[in-house]
Short mmCIF file of C-alpha atoms and ligand atoms in Angstrom, two decimals:
data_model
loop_
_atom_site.label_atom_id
_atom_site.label_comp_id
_atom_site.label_asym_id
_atom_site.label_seq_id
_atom_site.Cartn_x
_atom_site.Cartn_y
_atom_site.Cartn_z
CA UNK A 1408 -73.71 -113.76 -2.39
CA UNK A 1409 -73.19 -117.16 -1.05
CA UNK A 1410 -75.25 -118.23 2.32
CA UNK A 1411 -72.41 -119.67 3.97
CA UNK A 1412 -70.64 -116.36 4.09
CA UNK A 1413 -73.18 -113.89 5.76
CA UNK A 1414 -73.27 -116.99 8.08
CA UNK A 1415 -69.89 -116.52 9.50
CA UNK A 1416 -70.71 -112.95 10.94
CA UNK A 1417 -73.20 -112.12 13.35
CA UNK A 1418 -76.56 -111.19 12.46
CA UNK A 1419 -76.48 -108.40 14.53
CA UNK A 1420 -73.40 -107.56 13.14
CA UNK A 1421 -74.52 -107.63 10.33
CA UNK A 1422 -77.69 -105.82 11.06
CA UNK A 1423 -75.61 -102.91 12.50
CA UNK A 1424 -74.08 -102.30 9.27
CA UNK A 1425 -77.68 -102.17 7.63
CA UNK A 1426 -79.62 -100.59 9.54
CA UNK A 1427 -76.59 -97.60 10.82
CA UNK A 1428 -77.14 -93.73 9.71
CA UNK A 1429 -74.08 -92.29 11.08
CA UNK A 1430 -70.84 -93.94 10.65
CA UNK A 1431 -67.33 -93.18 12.54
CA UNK A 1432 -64.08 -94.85 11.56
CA UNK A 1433 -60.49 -95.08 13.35
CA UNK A 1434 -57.41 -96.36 11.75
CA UNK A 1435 -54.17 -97.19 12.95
CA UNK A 1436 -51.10 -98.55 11.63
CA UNK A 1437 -52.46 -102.10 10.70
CA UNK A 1438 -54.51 -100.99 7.84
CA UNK A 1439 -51.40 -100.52 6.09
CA UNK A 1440 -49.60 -103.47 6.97
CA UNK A 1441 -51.01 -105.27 4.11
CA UNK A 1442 -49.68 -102.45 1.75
CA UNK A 1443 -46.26 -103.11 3.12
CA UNK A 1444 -45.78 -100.47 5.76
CA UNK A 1445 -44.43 -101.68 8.96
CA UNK A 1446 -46.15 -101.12 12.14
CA UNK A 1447 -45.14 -99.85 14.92
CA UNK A 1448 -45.51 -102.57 16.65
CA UNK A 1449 -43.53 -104.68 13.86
CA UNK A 1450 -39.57 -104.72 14.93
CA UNK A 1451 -37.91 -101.76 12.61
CA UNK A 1452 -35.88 -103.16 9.62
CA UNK A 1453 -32.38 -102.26 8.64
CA UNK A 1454 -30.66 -98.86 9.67
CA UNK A 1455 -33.57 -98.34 12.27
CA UNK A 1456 -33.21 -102.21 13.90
CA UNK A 1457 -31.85 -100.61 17.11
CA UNK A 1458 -34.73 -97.67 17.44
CA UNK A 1459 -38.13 -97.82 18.81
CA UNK A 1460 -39.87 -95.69 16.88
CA UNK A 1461 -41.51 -93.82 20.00
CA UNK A 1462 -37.91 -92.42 20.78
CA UNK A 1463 -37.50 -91.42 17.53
CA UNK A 1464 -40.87 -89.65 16.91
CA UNK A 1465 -39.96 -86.86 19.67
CA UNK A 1466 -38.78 -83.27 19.45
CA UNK A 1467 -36.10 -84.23 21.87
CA UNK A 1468 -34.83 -86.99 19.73
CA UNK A 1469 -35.07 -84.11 16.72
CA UNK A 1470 -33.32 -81.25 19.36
CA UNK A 1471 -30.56 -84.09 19.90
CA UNK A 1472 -30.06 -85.77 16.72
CA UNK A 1473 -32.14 -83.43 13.64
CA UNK A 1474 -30.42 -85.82 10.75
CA UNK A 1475 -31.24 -89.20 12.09
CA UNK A 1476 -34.95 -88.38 12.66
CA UNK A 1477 -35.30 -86.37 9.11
CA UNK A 1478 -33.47 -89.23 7.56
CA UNK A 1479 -36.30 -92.04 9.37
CA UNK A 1480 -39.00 -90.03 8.51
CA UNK A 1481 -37.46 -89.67 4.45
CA UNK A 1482 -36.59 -93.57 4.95
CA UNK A 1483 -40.44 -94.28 5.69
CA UNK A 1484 -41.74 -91.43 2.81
CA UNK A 1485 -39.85 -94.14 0.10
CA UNK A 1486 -41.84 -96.78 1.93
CA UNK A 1487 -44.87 -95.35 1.15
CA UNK A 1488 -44.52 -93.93 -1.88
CA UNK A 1489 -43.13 -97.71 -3.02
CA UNK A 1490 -46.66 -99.07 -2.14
CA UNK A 1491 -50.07 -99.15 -2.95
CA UNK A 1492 -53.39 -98.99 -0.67
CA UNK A 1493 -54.84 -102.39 -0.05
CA UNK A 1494 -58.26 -103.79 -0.19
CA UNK A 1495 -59.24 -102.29 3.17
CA UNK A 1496 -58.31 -98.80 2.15
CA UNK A 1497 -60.38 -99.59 -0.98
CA UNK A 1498 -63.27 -100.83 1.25
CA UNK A 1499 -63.43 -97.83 3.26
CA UNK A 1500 -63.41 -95.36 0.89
CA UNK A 1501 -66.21 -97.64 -0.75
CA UNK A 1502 -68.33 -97.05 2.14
CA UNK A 1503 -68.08 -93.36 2.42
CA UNK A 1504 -70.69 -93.26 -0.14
CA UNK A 1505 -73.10 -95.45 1.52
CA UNK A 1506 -73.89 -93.80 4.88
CA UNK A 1507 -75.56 -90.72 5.22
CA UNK A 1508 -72.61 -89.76 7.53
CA UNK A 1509 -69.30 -91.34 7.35
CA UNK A 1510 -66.23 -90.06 9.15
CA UNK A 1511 -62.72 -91.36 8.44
CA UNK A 1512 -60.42 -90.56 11.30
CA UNK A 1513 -56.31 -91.44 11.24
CA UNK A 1514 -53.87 -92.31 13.32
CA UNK A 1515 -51.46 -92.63 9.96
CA UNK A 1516 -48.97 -90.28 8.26
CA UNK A 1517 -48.79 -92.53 5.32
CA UNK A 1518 -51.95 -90.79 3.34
CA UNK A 1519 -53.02 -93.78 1.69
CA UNK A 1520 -56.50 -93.72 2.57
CA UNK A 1521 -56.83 -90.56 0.49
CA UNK A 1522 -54.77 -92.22 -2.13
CA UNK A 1523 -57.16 -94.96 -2.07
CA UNK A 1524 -60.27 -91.81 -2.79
CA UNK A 1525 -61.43 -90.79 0.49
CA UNK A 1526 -62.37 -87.53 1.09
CA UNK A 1527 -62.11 -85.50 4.31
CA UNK A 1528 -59.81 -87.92 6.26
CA UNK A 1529 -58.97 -86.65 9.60
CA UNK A 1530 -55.57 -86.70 9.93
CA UNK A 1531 -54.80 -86.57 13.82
CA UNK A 1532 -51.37 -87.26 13.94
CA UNK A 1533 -50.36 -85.38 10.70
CA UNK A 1534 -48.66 -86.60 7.62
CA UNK A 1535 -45.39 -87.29 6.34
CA UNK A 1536 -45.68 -86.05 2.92
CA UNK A 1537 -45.94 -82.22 4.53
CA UNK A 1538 -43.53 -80.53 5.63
CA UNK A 1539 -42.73 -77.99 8.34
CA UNK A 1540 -40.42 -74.85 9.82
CA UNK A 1541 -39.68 -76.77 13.60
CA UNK A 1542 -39.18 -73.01 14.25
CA UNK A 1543 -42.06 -71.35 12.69
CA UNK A 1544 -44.59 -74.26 12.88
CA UNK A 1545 -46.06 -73.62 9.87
CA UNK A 1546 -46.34 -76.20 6.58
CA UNK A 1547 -43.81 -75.31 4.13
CA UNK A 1548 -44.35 -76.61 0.64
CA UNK A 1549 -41.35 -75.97 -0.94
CA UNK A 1550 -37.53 -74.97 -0.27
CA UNK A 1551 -34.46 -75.03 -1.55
CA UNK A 1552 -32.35 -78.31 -1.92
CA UNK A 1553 -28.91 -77.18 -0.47
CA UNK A 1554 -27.83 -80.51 0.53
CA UNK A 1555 -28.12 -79.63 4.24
CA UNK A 1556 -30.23 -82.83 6.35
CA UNK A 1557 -32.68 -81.64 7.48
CA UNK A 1558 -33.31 -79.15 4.93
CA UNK A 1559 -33.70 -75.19 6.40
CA UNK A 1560 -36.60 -73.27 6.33
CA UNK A 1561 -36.40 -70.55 3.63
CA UNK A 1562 -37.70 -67.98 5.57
CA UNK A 1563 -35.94 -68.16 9.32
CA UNK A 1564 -33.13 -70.93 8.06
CA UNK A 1565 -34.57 -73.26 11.14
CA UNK A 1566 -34.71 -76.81 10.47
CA UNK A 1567 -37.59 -78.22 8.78
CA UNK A 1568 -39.49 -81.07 10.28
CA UNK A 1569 -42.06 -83.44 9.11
CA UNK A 1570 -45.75 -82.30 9.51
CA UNK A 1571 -46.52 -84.61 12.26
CA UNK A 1572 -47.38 -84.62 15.84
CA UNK A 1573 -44.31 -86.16 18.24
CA UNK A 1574 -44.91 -87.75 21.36
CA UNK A 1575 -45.65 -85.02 23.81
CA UNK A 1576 -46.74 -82.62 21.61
CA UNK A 1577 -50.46 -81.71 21.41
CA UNK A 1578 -52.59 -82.66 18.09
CA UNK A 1579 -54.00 -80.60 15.77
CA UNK A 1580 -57.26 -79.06 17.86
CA UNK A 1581 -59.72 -78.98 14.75
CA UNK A 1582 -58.59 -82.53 14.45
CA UNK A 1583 -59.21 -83.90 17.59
CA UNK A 1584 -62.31 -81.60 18.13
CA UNK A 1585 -63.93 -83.31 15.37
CA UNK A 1586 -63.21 -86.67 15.86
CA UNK A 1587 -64.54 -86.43 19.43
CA UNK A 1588 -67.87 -85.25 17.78
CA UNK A 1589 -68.32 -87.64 15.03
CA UNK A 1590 -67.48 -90.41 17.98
CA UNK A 1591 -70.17 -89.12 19.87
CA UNK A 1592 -72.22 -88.56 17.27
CA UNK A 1593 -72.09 -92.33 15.68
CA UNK A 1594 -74.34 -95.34 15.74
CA UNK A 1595 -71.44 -97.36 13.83
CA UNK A 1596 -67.87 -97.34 15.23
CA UNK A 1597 -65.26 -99.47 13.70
CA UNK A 1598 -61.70 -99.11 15.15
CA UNK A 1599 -59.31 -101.08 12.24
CA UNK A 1600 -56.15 -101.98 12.79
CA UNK A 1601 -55.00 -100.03 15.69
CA UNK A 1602 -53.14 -101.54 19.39
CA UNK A 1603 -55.33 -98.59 21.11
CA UNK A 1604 -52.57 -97.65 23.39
CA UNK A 1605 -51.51 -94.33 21.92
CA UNK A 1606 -53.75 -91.11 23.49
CA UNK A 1607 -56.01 -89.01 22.65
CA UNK A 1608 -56.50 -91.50 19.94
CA UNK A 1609 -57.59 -94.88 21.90
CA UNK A 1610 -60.13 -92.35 23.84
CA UNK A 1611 -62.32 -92.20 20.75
CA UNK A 1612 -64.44 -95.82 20.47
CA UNK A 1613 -64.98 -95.47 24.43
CA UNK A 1614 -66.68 -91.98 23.37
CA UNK A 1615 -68.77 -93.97 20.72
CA UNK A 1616 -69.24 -96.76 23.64
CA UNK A 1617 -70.93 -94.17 25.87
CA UNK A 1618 -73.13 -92.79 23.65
CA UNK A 1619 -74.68 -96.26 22.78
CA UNK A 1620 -73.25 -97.07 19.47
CA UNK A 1621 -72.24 -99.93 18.31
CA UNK A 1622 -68.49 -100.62 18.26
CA UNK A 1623 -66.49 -103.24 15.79
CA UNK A 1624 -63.03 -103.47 16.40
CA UNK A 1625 -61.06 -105.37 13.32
CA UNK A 1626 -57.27 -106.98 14.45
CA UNK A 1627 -55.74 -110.21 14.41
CA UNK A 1628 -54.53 -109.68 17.78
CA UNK A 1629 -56.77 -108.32 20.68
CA UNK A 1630 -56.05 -105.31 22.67
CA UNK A 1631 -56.63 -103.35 25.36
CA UNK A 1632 -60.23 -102.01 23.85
CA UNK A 1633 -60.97 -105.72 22.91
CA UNK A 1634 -63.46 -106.59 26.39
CA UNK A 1635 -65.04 -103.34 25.78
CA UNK A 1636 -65.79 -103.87 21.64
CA UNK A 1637 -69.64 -104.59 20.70
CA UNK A 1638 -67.72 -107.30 18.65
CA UNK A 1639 -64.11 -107.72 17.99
CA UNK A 1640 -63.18 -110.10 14.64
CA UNK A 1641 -59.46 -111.39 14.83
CA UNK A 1642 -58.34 -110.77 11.45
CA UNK A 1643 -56.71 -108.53 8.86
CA UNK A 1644 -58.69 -105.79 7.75
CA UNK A 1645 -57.72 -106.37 4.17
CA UNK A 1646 -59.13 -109.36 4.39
CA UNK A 1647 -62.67 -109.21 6.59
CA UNK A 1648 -63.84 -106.19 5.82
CA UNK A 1649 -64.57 -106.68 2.24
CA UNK A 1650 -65.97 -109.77 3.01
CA UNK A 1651 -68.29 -108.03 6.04
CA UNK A 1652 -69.30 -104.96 3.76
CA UNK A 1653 -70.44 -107.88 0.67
CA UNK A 1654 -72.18 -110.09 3.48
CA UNK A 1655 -74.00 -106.68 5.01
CA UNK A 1656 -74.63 -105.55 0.80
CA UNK A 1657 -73.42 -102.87 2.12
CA UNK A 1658 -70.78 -102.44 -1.40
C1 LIG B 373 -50.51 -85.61 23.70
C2 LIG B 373 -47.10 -89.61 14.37
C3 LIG B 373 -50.76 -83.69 25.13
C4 LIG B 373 -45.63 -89.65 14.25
C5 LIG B 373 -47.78 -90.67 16.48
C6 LIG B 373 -52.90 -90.82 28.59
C7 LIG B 373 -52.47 -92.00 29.07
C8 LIG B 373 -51.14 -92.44 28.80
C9 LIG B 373 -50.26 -91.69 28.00
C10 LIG B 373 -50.70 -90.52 27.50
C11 LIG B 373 -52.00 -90.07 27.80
N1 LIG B 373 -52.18 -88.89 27.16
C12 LIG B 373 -51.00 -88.58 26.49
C13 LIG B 373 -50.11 -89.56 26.69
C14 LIG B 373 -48.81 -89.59 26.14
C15 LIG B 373 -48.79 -90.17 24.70
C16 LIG B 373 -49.24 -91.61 24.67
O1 LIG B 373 -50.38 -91.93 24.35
N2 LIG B 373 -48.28 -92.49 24.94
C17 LIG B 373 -48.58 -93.94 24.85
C18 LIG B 373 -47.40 -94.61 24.18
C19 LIG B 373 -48.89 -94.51 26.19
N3 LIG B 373 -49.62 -89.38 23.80
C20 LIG B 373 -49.04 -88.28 23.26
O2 LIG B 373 -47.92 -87.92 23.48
C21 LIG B 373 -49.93 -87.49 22.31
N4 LIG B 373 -49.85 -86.09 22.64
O3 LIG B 373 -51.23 -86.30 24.38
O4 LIG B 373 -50.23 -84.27 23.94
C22 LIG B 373 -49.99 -84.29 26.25
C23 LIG B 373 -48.61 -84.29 26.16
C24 LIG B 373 -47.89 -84.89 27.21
C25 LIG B 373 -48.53 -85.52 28.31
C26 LIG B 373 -49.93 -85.47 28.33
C27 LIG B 373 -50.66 -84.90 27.29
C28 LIG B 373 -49.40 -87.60 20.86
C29 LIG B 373 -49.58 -88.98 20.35
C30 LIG B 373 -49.23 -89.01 18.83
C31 LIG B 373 -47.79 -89.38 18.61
N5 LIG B 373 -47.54 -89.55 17.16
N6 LIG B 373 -47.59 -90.76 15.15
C32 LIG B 373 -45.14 -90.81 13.41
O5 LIG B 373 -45.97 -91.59 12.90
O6 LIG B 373 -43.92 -90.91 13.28
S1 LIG B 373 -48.39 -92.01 17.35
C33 LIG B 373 -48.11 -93.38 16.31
O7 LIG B 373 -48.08 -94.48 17.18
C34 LIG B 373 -49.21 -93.68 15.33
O8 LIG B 373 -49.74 -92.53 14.73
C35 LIG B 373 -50.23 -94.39 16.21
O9 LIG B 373 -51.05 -93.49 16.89
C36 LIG B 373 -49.35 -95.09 17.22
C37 LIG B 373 -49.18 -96.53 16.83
O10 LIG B 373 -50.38 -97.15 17.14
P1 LIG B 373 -51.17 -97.97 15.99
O11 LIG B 373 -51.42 -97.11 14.82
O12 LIG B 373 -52.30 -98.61 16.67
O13 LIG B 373 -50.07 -99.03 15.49
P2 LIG B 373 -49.36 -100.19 16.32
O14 LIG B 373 -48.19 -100.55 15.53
O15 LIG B 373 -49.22 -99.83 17.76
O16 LIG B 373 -50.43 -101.39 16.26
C38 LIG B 373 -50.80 -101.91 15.01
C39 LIG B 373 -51.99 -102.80 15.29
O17 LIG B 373 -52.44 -103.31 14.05
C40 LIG B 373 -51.63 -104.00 16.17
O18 LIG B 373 -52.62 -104.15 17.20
C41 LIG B 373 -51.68 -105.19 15.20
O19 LIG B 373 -52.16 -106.37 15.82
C42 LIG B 373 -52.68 -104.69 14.17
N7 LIG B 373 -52.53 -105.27 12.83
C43 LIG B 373 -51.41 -105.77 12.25
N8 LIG B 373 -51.70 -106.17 10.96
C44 LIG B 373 -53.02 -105.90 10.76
C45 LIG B 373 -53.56 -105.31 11.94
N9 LIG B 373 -54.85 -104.94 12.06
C46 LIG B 373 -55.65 -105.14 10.98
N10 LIG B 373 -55.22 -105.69 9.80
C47 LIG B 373 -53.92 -106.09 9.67
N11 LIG B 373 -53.51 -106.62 8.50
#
């Protein structure tokens, strides 16, 4: 390992890394950027130019329009399954196995961290490779292609949905639950790649603020959480932290 690189991060950075026992992660949509997948913040592309994705990602935008949303949501499942995770997938699923305790928590429906090989991700907004009865609100795993968009439920013949949670609608409570107690429960806290706007999400590194750990936030861009971060590296996490984790010898 080269001196000049441990150089360009803090020592007490770098310290926290070495010398942490229980680790908590978020991750937002900019982990995934450098796979390919747009943000939300990124302008949509094509067929979805004219839609913000928050009206879209609504059950009164499915209520009013079921087709467009099921086809945006199957537009973004080709996305991901066109891609691959990046390096900063890789990186984190490196460093589950080097903490005692390691949390991954997700703001993402894209399910590449687990496609990267992390275990036990904390999905709190869902994912868009499950499916569910709008009606029934329960995962359905498979039904029968009539042609109809959105497909019906085989059981009640309601509309079935992507398995994620809209604007408005509560999250999943062992989710949420759980990632309030690993945030509380942390001495490490690194919040990748998110614009920490979107609640209960952007709640979670103040809880690991409180309780005295130490929080790294990882974006080119700063946000709203950025005055409040421990330290705050303006960068791509694709790109820093592999290079933080090899400074730290931490993979
Ligand atoms: C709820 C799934 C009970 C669907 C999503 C308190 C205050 C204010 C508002 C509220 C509040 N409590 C509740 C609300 C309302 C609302 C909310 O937070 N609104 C916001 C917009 C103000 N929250 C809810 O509705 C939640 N439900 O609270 O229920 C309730 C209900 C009603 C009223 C009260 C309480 C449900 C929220 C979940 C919605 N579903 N996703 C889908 O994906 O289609 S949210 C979705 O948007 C994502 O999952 C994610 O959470 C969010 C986008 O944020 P990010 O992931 O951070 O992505 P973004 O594009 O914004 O930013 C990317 C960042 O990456 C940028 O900063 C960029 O600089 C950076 N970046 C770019 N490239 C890189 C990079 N970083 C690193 N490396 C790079 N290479």
């Amino acid at each position: 390992m080269s001196a000049t690189r441990a150089a360009t991060f803090h020592p007490e950075l770098i310290t926290a890394l070495r010398s942490a026992r229980r680790v908590a992660v978020l991750t937002g949509a900019g982990v995934s950027a450098e796979s390919g997948v747009p943000t939300f913040r990124d302008a949509q592309t094509g067929l979805w130019e004219n839609f913000k994705p928050e009206d879209l990602a609504t059950p009164e935008a499915f209520r009013r329009n079921p087709k467009l949303v099921w086809e945006w949501y199957e537009w973004r499942r080709q996305k991901v399954r066109s891609v691959q995770p990046n390096a900063g997938h890789r990186a984190l699923a490196g460093m589950a196995k080097r903490y005692a305790e390691f949390a991954l928590i997700t703001q993402n429906v894209d399910g590449l961290h687990q496609r990267a090989g992390s275990a036990g991700v904390i999905e709190l907004h869902g994912n868009i490779t499950r499916t569910r009865c709008f009606n029934e609100n329960i995962v359905v795993p498979e039904w029968t292609h009539t042609g109809e968009v959105p497909p019906l439920c085989p059981q009640c013949k309601g509309h079935l949905r992507p398995d994620v949670v809209w604007f408005g609608e509560d999250l999943p409570e062992a989710a949420i639950n759980e990632a309030k107690r690993v945030s509380s429960a942390c001495d490490l806290f690194l919040s990748l790649g998110t614009s920490s706007v979107v609640y209960p999400a952007a709640m979670l590194p103040e809880i690991a603020l409180r309780t005295g750990a130490t929080v790294v936030e990882i974006n080119p861009d700063e946000t709203p959480f950025t005055p409040n971060a421990t330290f705050s590296l303006r960068a791509p996490s694709g790109v820093v932290l592999p290079d933080l984790l090899r400074a730290a010898g931490i993979v």
